[in-house]
Short mmCIF file of C-alpha atoms in Angstrom, two decimals:
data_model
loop_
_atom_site.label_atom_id
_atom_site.label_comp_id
_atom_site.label_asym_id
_atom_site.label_seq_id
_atom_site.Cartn_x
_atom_site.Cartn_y
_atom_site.Cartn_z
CA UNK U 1 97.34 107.45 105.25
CA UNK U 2 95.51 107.56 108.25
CA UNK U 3 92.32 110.01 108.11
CA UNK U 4 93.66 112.15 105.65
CA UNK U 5 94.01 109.70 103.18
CA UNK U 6 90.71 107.68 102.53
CA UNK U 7 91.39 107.22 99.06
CA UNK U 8 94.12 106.67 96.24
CA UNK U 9 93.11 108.20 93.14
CA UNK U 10 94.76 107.51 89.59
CA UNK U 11 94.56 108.98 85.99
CA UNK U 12 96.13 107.37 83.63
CA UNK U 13 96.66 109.52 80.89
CA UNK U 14 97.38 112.99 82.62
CA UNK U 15 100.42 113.63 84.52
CA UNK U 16 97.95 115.54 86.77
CA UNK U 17 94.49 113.99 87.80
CA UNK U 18 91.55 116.50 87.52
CA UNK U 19 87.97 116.54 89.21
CA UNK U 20 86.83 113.03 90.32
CA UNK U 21 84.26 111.51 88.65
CA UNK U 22 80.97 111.75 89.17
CA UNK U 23 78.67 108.27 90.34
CA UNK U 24 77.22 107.48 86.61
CA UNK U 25 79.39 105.05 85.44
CA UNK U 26 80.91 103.57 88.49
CA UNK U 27 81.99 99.89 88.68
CA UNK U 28 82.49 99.03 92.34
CA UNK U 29 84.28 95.97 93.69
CA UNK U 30 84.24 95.71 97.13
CA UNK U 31 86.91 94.37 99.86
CA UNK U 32 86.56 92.41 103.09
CA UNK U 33 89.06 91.95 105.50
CA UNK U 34 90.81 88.62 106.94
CA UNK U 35 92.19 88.80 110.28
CA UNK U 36 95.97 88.86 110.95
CA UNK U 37 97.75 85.95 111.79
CA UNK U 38 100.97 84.94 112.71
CA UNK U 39 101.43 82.06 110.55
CA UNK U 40 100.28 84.13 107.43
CA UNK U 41 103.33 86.16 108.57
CA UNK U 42 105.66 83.26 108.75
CA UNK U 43 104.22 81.81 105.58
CA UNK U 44 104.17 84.66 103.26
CA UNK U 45 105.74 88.14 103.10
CA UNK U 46 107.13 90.39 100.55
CA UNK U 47 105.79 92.73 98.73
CA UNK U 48 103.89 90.79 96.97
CA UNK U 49 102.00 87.87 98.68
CA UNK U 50 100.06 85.63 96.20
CA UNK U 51 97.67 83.36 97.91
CA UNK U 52 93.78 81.32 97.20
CA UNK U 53 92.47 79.72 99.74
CA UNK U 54 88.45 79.31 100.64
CA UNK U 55 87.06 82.31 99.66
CA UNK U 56 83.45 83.04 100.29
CA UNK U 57 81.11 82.47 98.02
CA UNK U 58 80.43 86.31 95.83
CA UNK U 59 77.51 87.99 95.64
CA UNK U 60 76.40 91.17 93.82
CA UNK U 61 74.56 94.24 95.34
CA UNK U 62 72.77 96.04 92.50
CA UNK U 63 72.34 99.80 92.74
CA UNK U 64 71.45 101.56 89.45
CA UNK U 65 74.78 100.63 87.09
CA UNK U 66 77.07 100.15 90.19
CA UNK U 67 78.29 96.71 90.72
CA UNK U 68 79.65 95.35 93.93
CA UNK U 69 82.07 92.10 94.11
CA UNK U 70 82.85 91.56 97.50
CA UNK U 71 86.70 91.17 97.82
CA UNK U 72 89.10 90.16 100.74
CA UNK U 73 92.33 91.05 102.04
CA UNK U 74 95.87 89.46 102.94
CA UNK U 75 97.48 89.95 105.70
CA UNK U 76 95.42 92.65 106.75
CA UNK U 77 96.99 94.60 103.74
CA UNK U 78 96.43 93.02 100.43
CA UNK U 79 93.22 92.92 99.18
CA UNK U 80 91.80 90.45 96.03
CA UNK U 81 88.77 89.33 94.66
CA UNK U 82 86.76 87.93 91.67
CA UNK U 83 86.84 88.32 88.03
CA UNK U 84 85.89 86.03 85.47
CA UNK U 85 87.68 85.11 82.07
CA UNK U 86 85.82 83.86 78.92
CA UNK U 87 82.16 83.26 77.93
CA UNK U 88 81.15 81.35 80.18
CA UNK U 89 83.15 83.28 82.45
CA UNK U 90 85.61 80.98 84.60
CA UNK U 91 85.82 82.65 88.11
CA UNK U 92 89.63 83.53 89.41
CA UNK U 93 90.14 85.42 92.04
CA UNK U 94 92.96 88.08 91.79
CA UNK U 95 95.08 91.07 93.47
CA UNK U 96 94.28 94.36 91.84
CA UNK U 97 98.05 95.30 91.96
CA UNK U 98 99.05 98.84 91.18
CA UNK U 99 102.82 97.51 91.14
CA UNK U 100 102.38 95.41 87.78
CA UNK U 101 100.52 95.45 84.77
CA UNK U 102 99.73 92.26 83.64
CA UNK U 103 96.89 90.03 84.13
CA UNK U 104 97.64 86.14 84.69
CA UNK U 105 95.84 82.96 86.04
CA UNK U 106 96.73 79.30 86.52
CA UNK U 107 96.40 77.39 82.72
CA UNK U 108 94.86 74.31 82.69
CA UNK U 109 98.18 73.37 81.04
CA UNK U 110 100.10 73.67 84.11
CA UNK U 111 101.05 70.31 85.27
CA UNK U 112 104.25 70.73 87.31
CA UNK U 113 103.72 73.07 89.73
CA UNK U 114 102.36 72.58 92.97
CA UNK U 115 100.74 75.41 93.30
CA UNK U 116 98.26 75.30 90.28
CA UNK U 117 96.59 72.33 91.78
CA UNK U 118 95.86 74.88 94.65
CA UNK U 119 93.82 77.23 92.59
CA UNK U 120 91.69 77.70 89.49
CA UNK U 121 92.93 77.01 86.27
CA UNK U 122 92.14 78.32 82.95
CA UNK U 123 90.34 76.06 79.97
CA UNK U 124 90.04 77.73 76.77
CA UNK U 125 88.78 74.60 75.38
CA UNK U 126 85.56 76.01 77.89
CA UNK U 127 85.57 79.28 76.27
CA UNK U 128 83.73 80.51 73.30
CA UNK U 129 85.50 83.61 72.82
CA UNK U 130 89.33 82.03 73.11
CA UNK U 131 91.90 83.18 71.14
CA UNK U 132 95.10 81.69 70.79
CA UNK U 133 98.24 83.66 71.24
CA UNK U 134 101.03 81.52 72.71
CA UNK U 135 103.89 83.68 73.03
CA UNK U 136 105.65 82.48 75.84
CA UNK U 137 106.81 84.81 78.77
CA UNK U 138 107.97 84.83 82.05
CA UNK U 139 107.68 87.26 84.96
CA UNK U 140 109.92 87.93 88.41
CA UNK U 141 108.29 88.99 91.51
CA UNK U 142 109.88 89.29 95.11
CA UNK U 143 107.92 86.44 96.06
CA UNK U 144 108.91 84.30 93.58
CA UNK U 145 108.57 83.69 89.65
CA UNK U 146 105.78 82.42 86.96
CA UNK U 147 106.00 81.42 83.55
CA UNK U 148 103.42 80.96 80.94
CA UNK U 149 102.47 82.04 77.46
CA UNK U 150 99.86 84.65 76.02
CA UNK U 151 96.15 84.00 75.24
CA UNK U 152 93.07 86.03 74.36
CA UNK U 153 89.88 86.07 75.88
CA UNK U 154 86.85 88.66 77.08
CA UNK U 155 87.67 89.60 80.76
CA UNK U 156 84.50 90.27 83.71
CA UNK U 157 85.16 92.77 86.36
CA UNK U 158 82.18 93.60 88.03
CA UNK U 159 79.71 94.39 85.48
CA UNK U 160 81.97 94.91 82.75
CA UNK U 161 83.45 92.81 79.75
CA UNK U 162 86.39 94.21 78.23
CA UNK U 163 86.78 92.06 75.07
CA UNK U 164 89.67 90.70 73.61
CA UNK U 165 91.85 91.15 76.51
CA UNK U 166 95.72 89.65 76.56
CA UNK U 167 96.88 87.22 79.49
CA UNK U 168 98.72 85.00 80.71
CA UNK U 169 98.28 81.41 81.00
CA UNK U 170 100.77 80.20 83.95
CA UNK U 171 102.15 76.92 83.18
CA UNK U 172 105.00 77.45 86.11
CA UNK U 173 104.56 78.93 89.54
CA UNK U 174 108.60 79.17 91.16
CA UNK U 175 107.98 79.95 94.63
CA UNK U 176 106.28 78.10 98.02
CA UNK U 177 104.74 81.15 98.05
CA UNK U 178 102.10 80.72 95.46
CA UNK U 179 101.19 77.07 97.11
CA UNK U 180 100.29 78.91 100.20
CA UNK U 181 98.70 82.04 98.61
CA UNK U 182 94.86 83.72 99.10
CA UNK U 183 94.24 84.32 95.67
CA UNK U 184 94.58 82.34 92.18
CA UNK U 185 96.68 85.57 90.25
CA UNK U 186 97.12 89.14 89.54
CA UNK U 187 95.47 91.89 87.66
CA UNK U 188 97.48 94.79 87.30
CA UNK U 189 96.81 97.92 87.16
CA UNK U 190 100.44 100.20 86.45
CA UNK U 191 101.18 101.70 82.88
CA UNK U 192 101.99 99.28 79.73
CA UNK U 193 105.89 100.75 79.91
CA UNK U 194 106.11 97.68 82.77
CA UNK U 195 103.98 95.39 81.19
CA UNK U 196 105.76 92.40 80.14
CA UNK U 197 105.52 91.56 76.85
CA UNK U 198 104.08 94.99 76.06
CA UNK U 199 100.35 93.73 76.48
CA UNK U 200 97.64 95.82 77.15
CA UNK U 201 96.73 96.21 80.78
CA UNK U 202 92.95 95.57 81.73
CA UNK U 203 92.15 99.35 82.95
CA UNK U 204 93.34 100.67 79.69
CA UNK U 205 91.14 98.44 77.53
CA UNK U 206 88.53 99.32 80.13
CA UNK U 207 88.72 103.00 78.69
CA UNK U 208 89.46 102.54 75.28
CA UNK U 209 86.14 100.26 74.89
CA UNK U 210 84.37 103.64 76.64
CA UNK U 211 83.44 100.87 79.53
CA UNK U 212 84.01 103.36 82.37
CA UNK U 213 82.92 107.39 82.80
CA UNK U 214 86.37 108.53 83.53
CA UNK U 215 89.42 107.73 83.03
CA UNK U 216 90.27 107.11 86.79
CA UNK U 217 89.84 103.96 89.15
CA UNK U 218 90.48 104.57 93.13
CA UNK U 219 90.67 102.41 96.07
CA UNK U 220 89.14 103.01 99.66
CA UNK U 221 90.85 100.90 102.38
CA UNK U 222 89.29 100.09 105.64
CA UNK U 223 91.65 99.88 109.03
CA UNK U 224 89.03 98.34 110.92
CA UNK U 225 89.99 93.84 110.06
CA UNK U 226 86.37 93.38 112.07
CA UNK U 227 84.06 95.36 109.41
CA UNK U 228 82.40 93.67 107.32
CA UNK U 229 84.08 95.85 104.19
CA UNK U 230 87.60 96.12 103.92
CA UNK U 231 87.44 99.17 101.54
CA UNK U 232 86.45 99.10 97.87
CA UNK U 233 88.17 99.09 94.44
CA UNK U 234 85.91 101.80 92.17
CA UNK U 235 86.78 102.02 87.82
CA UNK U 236 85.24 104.83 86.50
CA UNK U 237 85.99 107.56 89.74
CA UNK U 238 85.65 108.10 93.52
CA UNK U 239 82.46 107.16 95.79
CA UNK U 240 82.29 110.55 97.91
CA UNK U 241 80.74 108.59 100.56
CA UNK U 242 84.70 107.14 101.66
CA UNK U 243 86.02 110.59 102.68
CA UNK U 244 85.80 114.13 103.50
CA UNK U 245 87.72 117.09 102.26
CA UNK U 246 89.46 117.16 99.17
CA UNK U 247 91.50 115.14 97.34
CA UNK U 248 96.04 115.64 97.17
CA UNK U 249 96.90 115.23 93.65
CA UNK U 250 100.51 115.26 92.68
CA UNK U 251 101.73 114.49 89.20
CA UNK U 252 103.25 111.55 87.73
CA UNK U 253 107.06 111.80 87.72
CA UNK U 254 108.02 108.11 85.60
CA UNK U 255 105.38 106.42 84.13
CA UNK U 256 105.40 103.07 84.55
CA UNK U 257 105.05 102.52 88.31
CA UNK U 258 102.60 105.12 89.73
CA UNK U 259 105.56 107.21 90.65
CA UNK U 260 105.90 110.87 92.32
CA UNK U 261 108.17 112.83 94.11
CA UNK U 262 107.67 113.35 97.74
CA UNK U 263 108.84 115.75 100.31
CA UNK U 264 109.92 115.91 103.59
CA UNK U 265 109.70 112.87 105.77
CA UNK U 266 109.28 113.44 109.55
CA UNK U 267 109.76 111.17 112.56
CA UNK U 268 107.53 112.82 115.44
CA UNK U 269 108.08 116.42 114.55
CA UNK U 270 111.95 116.25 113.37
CA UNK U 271 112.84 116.12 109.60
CA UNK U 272 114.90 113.34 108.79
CA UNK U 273 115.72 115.87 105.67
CA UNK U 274 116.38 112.82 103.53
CA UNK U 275 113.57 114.03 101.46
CA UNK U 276 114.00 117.81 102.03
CA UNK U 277 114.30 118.15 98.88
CA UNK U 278 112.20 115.40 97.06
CA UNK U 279 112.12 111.11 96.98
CA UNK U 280 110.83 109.41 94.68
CA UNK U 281 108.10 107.33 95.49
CA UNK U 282 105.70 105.05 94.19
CA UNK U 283 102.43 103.54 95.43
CA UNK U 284 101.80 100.14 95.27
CA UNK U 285 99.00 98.31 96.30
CA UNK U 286 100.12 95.22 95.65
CA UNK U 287 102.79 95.42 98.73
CA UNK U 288 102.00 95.27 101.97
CA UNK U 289 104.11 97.48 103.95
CA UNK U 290 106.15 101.07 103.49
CA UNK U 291 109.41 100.20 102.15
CA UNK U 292 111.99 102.80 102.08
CA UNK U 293 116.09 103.29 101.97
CA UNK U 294 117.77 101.48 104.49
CA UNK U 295 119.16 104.40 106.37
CA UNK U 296 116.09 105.92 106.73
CA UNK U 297 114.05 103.03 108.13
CA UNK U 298 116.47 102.25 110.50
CA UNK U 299 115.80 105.93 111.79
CA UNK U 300 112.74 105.06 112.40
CA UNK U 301 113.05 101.55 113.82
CA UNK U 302 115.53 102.92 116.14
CA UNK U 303 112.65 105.41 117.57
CA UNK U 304 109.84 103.02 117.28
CA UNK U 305 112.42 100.54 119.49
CA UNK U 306 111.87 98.04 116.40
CA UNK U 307 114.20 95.09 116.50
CA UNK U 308 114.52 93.25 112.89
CA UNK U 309 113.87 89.90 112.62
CA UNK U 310 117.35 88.99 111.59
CA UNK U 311 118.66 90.33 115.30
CA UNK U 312 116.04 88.44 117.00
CA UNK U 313 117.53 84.90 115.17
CA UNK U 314 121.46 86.57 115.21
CA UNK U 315 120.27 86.89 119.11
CA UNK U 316 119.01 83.05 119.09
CA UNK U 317 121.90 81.93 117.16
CA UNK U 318 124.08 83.15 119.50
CA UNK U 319 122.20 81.90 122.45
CA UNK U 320 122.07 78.37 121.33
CA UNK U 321 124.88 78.03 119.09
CA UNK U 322 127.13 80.54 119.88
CA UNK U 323 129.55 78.47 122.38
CA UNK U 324 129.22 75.66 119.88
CA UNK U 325 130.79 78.17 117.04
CA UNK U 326 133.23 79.40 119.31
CA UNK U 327 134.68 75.66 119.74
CA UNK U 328 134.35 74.05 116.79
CA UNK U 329 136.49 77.67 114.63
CA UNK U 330 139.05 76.57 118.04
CA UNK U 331 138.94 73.25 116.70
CA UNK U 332 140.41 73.80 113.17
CA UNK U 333 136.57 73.47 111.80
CA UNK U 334 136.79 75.46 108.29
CA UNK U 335 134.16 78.34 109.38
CA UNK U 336 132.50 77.03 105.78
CA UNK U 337 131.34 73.78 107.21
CA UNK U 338 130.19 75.13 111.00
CA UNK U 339 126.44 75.81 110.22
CA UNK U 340 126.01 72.62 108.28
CA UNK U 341 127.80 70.63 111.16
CA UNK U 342 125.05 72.36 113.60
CA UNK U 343 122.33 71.22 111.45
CA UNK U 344 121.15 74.94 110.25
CA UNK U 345 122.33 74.91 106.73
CA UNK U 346 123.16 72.55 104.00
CA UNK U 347 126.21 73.18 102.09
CA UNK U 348 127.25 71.76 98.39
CA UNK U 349 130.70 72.99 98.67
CA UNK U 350 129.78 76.07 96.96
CA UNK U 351 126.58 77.88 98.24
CA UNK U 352 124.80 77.00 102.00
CA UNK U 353 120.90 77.04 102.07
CA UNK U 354 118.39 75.99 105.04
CA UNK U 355 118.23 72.53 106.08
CA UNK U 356 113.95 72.57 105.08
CA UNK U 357 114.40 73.59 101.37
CA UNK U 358 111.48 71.44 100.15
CA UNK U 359 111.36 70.21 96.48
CA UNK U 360 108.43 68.84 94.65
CA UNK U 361 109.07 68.98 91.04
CA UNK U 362 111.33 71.61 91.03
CA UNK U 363 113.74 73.53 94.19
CA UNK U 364 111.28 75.21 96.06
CA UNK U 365 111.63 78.38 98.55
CA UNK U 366 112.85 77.60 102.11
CA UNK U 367 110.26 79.29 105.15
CA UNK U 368 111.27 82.46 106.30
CA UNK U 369 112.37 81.16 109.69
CA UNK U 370 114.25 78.49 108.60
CA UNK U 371 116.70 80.81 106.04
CA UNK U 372 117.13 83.19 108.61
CA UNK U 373 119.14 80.87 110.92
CA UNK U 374 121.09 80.07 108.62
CA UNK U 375 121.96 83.22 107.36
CA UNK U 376 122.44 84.33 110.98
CA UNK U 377 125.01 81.43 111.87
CA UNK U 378 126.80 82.37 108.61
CA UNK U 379 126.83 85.50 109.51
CA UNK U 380 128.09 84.69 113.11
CA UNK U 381 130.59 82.67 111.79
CA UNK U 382 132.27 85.40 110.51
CA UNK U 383 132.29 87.42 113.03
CA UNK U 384 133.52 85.08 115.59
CA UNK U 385 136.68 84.36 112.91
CA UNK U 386 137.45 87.89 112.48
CA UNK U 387 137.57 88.13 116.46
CA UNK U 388 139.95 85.17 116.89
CA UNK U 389 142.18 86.40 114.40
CA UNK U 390 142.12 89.61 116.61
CA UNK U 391 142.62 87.20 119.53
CA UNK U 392 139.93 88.69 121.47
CA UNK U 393 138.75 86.80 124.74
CA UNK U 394 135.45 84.86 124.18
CA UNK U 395 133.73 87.09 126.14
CA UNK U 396 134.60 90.52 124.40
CA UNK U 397 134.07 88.63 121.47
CA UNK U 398 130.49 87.80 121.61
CA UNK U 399 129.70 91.29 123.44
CA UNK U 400 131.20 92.02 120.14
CA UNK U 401 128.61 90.12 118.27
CA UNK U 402 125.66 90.46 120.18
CA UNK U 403 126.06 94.28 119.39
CA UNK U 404 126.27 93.86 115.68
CA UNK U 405 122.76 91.62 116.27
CA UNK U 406 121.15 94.25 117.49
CA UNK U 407 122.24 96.86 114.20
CA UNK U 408 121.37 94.06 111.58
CA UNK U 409 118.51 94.90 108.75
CA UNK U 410 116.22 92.41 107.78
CA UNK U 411 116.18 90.95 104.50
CA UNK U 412 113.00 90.26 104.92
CA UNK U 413 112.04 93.85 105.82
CA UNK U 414 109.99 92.88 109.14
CA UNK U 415 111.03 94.13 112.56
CA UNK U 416 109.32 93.31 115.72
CA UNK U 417 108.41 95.73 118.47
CA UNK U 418 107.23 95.70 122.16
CA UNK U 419 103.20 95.70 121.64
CA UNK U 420 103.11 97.58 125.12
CA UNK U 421 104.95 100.79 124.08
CA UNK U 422 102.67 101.10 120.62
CA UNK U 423 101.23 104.02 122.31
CA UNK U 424 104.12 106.49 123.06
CA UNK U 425 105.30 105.49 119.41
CA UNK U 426 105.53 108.88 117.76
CA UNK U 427 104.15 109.89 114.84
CA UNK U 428 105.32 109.44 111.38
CA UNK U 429 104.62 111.90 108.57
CA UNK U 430 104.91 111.78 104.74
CA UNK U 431 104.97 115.30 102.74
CA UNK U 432 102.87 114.97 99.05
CA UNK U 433 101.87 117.84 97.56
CA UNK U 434 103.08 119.78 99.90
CA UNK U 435 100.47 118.81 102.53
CA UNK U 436 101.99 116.74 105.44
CA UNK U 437 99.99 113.28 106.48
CA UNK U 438 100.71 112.00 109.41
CA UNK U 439 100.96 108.05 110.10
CA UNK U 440 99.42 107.04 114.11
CA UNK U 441 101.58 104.29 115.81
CA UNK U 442 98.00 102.03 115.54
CA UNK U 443 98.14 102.61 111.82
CA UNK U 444 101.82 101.87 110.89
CA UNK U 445 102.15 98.88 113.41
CA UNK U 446 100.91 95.49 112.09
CA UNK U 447 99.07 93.48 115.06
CA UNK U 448 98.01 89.53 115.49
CA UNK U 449 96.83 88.19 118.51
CA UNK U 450 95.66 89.27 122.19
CA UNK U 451 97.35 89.56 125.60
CA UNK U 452 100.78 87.34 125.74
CA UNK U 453 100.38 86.26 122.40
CA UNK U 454 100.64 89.30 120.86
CA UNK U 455 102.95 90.17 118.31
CA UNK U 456 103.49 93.22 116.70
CA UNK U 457 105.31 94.28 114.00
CA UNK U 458 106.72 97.61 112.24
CA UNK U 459 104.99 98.45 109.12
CA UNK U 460 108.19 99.64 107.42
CA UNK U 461 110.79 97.50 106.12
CA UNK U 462 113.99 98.63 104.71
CA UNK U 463 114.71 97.92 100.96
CA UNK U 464 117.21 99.95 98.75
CA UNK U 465 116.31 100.14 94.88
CA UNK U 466 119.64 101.20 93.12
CA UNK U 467 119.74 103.85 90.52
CA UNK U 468 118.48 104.75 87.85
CA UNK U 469 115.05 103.51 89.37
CA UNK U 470 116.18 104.25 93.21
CA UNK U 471 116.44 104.97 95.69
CA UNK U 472 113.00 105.52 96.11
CA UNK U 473 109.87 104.83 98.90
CA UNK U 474 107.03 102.10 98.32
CA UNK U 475 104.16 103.56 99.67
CA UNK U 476 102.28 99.55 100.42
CA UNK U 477 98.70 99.78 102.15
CA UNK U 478 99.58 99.12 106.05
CA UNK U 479 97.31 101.88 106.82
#
């Protein structure tokens, strides 16, 4: 988090991470940046974005045993890269996701889903070391769902093969999302309590082979979307070369997710005291913004003068379609049928969805933009019923309305901001270890585009995990 934070450090097998490793040993992967643009935020947001698209050509920097695969990142905050699977190796390029712990890649055998013509697919016929599994599986992310079945094969990261290494071959990609996605799958890299299907994660075959020096892997993130590195993925330890100081380490509260408890949270310089006491929190670099209770973040949207994306389309709905509401409820309309008679949903009698759902083979995910007016007009709907049976005029009615707009969350978790007043944004600040790092306004707010094109874009969302697991704070890599 900002300066103070170059690096994320993990040990796996200690609840407390000693010294870093030293440079014998070290398997680097480096990261370069894409820019941020506004359709990638249209297209695909969550916490996890999936996404291949044309990648540049890698190539490998040799310095003693250290291995460098350049990588790139989403959204200017997910980063993925290249590994290869079976001898030959077949190239896939993958998010290193702390949040998950399997590995999976398009199969070859995937022949109804969209998305697997968009990316590389897996041949075991092509593969000398293949070894069938076949135990099928299926596995639920924000963004949308895959399904598959087990196989064995050796695994190339960097320089190293780990041998015999379980994933999965996905026959079924569920979600738009993966069409549209940077990157052909995931490696992950949290503890085998969350791996489905109990397989063995990559980074802990890694160390029981005796590939790497230590037991640690870190990641360096770069700010900067012009460099030419967008930070660097090391297995093995930490390159000292990425920061100054030393190294926070807190221990490992849950394993599973790389979870911890942190303290107190801070907007400018007054505690919030929701975390007085300890949150848990988890860090996930798989997600690409800092997700936290709903209360909370709306603290800080408040002071930041974010407005969510749902209020900007309530606001819209209202604008265009609010009169239009208004007469057709007056009307005798059933307040079920109003959005589809505007056009903004479809309804089947028992569940209204966006007008652009597309289907290919199977239902597919409707754009962001799309969903959100409708879920805005249903939501208006109701309002504007619940006024009329208060027989309120029209016009205290939608002051009414346009009030609740302006106090709705987003589902979504984005919330837009005035690029102008980035500067006299105060300063947000995360306790770990005891040690308080602060969060700049430039390194929290999410940016794309110059001059009246600009948009800008709060790097917290709000998202509420119920017990036993919440709530708790995703720590995603916005700075």
């Amino acid at each position: 988090m900002g300066n103070q934070i170059l690096w994320l450090v993990f040990c796996l097998w200690a609840l407390t991470c000693l010294l870093p490793a030293t440079s014998d040993g070290l398997v680097r992967i480096s990261l370069k940046k894409r820019p941020l643009d506004l359709d990638s935020i249209n297209a695909a947001r969550l916490a996890r974005q999936e996404g291949k698209s044309g990648v540049d050509a890698y190539s490998r920097f040799h310095n003693s045993d250290i291995d460098i695969v350049p990588l790139k990142n989403f959204l200017d905050a997910q980063y993925f890269g290249e590994i290869g699977i079976g001898s030959p190796p077949q190239k896939f390029t993958v998010i290193f996701d702390t949040g998950s712990s399997n590995l999976w890649i398009p199969s070859s055998k995937c022949y109804f889903s969209l998305a697997c013509y968009f990316h590389s697919r897996y041949k075991s016929s092509q593969s000398s070391t293949y070894t069938m599994n076949g135990t099928t599986c299926e596995i639920q992310y924000g963004s949308g769902s895959i399904a598959g079945f087990f196989s064995q094969d050796s695994v190339e990261v960097g320089n190293l093969v780990v041998r015999d290494q379980d994933f999965i071959e996905v026959t079924r990609e569920g979600s738009l999302t993966f069409v549209l996605a940077k990157f052909d799958g995931i490696l992950g890299l949290g503890f085998q309590e969350i791996s489905v299907g109990n397989a063995v994660p990559v980074w802990y075959n890694m160390m029981q082979q005796h590939l790497v020096g230590d037991d640690v892997f870190s990641f360096w993130l770069n700010k900067d979307p012009e460099a030419a590195d967008g930070g660097e993925i090391v297995f093995g330890g930490v390159d000292e070369k990425h920061y100054k100081g030393k190294h926070t380490y807190v221990p490992i509260t849950r394993k599973g997710y790389w979870q911890f408890s942190m303290g107190d949270f801070l907007i400018g310089d007054h505690s919030t005291g929701v975390c007085q006491w300890g949150c848990p929190a988890i860090v996930d670099s798989g997600t690409s913004l800092l997700a936290g209770p709903t209360a909370i973040v709306a603290e800080i949207n408040n002071a930041i003068g974010a407005e969510g994306i749902v209020s900007a389309e309530c606001e819209e709905v209202i604008t265009q379609y609010g009169e239009l509401i208004w007469d057709l409820l007056i009307s005798g309309i059933r307040p079920g049928q109003v959005c589809s008679q505007l056009g903004l949903c479809i309804c089947n009698g028992a569940q209204c969805v966006s007008t652009r759902i597309e289907s290919v083979v199977e239902k597919e995910e409707p754009s962001v933009g799309d969903d959100l007016l409708c879920t805005a007009c249903e939501m208006l709907v109701i309002w504007v019923q619940n006024q009329l049976k208060q027989k309120e005029t029209k016009e205290a009615a939608f002051n009414y309305v346009n009030k609740l707009c302006e106090s709705l969350p987003s589902p979504m978790g984005e919330s837009v901001i005035d690029c102008e007043s980035v500067l006299s944004m105060p300063n947000i600040t995360f306790t770990i270890g005891d040690k308080p790092f602060n969060l700049t306004p430039d390194q929290y707010i999410l940016k794309t585009g110059e001059g009246i094109a600009a948009v800008c874009i709060s790097g917290f969302m709000a998202f509420d995990i119920p017990p036993p697991r919440g709530p708790l704070w995703i720590l995603g890599d916005v700075s």
